[in-house]
GROMACS .gro file of N, CA and C in nm:
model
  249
    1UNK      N    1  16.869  11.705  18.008
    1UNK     CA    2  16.894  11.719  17.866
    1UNK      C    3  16.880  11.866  17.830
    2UNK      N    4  16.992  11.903  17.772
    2UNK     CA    5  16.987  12.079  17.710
    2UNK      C    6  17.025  12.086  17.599
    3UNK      N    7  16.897  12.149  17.471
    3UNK     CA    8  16.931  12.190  17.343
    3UNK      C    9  16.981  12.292  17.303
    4UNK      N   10  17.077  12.337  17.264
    4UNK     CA   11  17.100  12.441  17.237
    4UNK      C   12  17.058  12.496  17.054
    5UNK      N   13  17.029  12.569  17.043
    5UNK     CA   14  16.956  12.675  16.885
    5UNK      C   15  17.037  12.785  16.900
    6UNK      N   16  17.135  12.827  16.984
    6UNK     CA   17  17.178  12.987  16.948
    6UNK      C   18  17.315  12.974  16.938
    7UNK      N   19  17.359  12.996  16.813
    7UNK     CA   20  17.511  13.025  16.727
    7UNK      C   21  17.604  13.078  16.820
    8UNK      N   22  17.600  13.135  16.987
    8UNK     CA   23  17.685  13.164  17.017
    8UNK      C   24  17.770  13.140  17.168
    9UNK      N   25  17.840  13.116  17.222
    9UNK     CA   26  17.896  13.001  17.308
    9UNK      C   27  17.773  13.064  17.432
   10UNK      N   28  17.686  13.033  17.453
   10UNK     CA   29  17.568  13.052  17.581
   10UNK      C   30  17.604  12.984  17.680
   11UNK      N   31  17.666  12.831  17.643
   11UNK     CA   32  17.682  12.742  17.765
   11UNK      C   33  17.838  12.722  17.751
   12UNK      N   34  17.857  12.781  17.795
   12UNK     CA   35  18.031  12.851  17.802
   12UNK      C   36  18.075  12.784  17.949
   13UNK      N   37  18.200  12.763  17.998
   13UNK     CA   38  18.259  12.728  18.159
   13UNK      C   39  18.143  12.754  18.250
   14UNK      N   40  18.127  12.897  18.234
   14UNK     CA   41  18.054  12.950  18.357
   14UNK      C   42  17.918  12.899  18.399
   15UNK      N   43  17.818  12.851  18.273
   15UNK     CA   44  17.742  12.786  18.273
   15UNK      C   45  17.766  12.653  18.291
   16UNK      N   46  17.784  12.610  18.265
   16UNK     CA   47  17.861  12.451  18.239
   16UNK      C   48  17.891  12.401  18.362
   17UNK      N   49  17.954  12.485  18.477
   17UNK     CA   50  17.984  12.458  18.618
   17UNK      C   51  17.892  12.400  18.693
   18UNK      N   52  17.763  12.453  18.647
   18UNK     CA   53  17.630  12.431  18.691
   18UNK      C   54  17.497  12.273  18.641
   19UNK      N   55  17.574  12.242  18.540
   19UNK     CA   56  17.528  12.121  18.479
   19UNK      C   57  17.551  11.992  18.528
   20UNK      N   58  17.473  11.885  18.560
   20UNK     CA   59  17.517  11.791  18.630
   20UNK      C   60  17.614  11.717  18.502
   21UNK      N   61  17.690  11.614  18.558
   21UNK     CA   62  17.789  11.543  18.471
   21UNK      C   63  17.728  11.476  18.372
   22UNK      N   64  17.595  11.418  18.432
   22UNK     CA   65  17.497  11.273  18.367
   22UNK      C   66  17.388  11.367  18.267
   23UNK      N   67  17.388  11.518  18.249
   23UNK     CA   68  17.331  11.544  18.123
   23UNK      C   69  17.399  11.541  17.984
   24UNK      N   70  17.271  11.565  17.926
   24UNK     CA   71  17.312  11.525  17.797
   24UNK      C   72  17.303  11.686  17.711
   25UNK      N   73  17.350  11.716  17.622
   25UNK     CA   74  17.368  11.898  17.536
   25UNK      C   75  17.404  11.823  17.392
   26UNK      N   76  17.283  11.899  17.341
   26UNK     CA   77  17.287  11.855  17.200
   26UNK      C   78  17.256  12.008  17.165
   27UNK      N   79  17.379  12.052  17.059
   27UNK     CA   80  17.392  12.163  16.970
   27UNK      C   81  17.372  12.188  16.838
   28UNK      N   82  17.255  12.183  16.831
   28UNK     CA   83  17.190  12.222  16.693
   28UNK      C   84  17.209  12.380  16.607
   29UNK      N   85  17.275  12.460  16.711
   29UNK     CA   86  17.309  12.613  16.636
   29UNK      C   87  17.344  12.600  16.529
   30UNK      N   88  17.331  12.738  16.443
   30UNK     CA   89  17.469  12.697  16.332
   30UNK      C   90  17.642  12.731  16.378
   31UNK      N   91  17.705  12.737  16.251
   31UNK     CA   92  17.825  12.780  16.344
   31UNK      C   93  17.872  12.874  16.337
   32UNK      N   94  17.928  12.899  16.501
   32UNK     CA   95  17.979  12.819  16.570
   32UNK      C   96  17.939  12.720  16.656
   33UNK      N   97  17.803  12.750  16.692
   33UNK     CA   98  17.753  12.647  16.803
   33UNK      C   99  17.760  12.693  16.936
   34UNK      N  100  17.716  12.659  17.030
   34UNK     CA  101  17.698  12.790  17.147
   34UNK      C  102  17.748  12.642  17.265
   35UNK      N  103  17.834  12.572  17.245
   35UNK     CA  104  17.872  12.513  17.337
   35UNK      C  105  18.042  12.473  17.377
   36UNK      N  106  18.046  12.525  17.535
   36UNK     CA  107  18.226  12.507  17.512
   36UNK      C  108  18.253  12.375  17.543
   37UNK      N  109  18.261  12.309  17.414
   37UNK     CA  110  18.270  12.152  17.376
   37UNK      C  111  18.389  12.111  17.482
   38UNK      N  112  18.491  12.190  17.458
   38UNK     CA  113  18.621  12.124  17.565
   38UNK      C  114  18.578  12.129  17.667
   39UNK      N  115  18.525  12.210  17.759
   39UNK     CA  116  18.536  12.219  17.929
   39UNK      C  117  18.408  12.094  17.931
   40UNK      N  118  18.300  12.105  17.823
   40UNK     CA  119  18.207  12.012  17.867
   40UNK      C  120  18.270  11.834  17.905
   41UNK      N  121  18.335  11.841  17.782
   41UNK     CA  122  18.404  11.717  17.784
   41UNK      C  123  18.517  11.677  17.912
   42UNK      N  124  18.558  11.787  17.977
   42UNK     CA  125  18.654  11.772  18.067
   42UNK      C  126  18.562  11.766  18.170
   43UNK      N  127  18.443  11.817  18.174
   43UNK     CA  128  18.363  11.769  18.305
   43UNK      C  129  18.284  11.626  18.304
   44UNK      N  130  18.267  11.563  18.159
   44UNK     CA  131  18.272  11.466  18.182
   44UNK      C  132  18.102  11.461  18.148
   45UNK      N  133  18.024  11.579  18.065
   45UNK     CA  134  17.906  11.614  18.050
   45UNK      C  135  17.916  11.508  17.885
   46UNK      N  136  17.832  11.461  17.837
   46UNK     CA  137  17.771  11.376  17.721
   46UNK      C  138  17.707  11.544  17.659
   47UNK      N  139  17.819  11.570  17.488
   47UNK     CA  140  17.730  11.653  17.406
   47UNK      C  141  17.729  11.537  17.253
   48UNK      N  142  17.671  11.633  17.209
   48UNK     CA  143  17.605  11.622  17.099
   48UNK      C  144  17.618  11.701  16.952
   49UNK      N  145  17.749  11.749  16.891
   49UNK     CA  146  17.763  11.819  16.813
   49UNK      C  147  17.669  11.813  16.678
   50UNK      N  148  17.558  11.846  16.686
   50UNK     CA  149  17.460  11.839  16.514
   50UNK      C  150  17.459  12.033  16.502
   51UNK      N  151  17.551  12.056  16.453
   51UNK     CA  152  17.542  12.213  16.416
   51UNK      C  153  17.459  12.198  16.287
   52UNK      N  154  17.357  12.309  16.278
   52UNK     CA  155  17.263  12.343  16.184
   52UNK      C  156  17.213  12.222  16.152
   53UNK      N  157  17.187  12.117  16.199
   53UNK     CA  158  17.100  12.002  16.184
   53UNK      C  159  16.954  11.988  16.121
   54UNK      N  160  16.860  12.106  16.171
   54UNK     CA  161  16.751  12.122  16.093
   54UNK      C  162  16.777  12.198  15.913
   55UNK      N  163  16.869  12.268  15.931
   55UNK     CA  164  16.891  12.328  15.766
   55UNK      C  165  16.966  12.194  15.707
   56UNK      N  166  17.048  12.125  15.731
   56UNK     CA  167  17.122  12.023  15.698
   56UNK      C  168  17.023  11.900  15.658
   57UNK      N  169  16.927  11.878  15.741
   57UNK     CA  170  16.854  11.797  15.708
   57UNK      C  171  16.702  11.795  15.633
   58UNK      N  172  16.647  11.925  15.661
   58UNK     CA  173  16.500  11.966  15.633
   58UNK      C  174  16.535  12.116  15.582
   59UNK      N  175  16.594  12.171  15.518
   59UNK     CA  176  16.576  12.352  15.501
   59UNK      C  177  16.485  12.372  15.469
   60UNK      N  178  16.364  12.343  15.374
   60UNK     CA  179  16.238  12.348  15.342
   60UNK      C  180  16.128  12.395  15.461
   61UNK      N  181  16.128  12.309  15.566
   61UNK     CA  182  16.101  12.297  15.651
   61UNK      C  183  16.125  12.390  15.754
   62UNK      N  184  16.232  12.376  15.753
   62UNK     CA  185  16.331  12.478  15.895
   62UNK      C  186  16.285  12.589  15.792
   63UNK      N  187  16.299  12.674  15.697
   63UNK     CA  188  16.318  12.776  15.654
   63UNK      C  189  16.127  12.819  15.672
   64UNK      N  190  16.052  12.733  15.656
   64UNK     CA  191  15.893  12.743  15.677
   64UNK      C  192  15.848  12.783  15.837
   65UNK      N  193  15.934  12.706  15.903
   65UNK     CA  194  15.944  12.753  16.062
   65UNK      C  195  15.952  12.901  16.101
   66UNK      N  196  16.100  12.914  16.022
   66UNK     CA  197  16.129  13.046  16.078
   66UNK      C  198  16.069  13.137  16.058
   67UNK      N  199  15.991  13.136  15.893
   67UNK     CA  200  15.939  13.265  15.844
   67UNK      C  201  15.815  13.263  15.926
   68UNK      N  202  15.728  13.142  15.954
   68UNK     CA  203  15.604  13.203  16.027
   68UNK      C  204  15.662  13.224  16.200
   69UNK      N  205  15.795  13.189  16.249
   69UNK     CA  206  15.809  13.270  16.373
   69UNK      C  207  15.832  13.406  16.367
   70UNK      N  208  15.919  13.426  16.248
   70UNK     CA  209  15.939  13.586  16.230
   70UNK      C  210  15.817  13.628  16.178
   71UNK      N  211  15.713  13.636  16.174
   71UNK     CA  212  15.611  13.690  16.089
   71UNK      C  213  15.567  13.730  16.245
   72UNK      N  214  15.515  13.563  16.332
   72UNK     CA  215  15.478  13.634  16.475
   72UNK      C  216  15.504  13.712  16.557
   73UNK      N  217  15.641  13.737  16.540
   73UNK     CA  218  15.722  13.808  16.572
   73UNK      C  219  15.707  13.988  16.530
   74UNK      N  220  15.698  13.994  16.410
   74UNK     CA  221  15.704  14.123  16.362
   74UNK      C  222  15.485  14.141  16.393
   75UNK      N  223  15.433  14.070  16.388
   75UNK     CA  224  15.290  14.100  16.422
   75UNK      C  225  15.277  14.099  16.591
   76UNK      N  226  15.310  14.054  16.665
   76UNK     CA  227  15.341  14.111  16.807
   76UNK      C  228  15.405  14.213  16.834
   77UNK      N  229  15.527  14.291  16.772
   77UNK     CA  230  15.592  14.402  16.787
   77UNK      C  231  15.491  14.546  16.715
   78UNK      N  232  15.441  14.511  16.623
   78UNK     CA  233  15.357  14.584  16.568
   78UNK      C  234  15.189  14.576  16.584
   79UNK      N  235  15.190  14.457  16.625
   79UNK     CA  236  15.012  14.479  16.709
   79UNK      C  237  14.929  14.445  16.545
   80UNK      N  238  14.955  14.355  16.447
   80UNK     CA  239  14.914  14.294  16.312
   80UNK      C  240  14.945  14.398  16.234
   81UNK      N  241  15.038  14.416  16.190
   81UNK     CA  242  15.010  14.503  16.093
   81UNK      C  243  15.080  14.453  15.971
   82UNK      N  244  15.133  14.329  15.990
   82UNK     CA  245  15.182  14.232  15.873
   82UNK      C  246  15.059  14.120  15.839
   83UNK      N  247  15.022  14.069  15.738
   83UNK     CA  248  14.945  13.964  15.661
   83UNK      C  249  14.974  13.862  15.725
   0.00000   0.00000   0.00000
């Protein structure tokens, strides 16, 4: 099973070559979605198109996520120097 979160084709042919048939790829990016839906389907791989699924369903939520990852984020790059 592979989730994808990043807006941009990551699991493209080249990747995809490498995936067994019997997984499953569920694409939660926004869009575009980071999966090449055709070749997957021609290999015969099970996806899952939910683009932006967490903003679609929870933004409250999803938007509460992100800010305290980006907060960790900017306080690891800077060693705390954000609240």
């Amino acid at each position: 099973m592979i989730f994808n979160t990043v807006p941009a084709k990551v699991l493209n042919r080249d990747v995809l070559q490498f995936v067994s048939n019997d997984s499953l790829i569920i694409d939660l990016a926004s869009k575009p979605g980071g999966v090449d839906f055709d070749f997957a389907q021609q290999k015969g791989i099970k996806t899952i198109h939910a683009l932006s699924l967490p903003g679609k369903v929870a933004p409250s939520t999803s938007a509460n996520y992100m800010e305290a990852v980006i907060h960790n984020i900017i306080n690891e790059v800077y060693k705390g120097a954000m609240p």
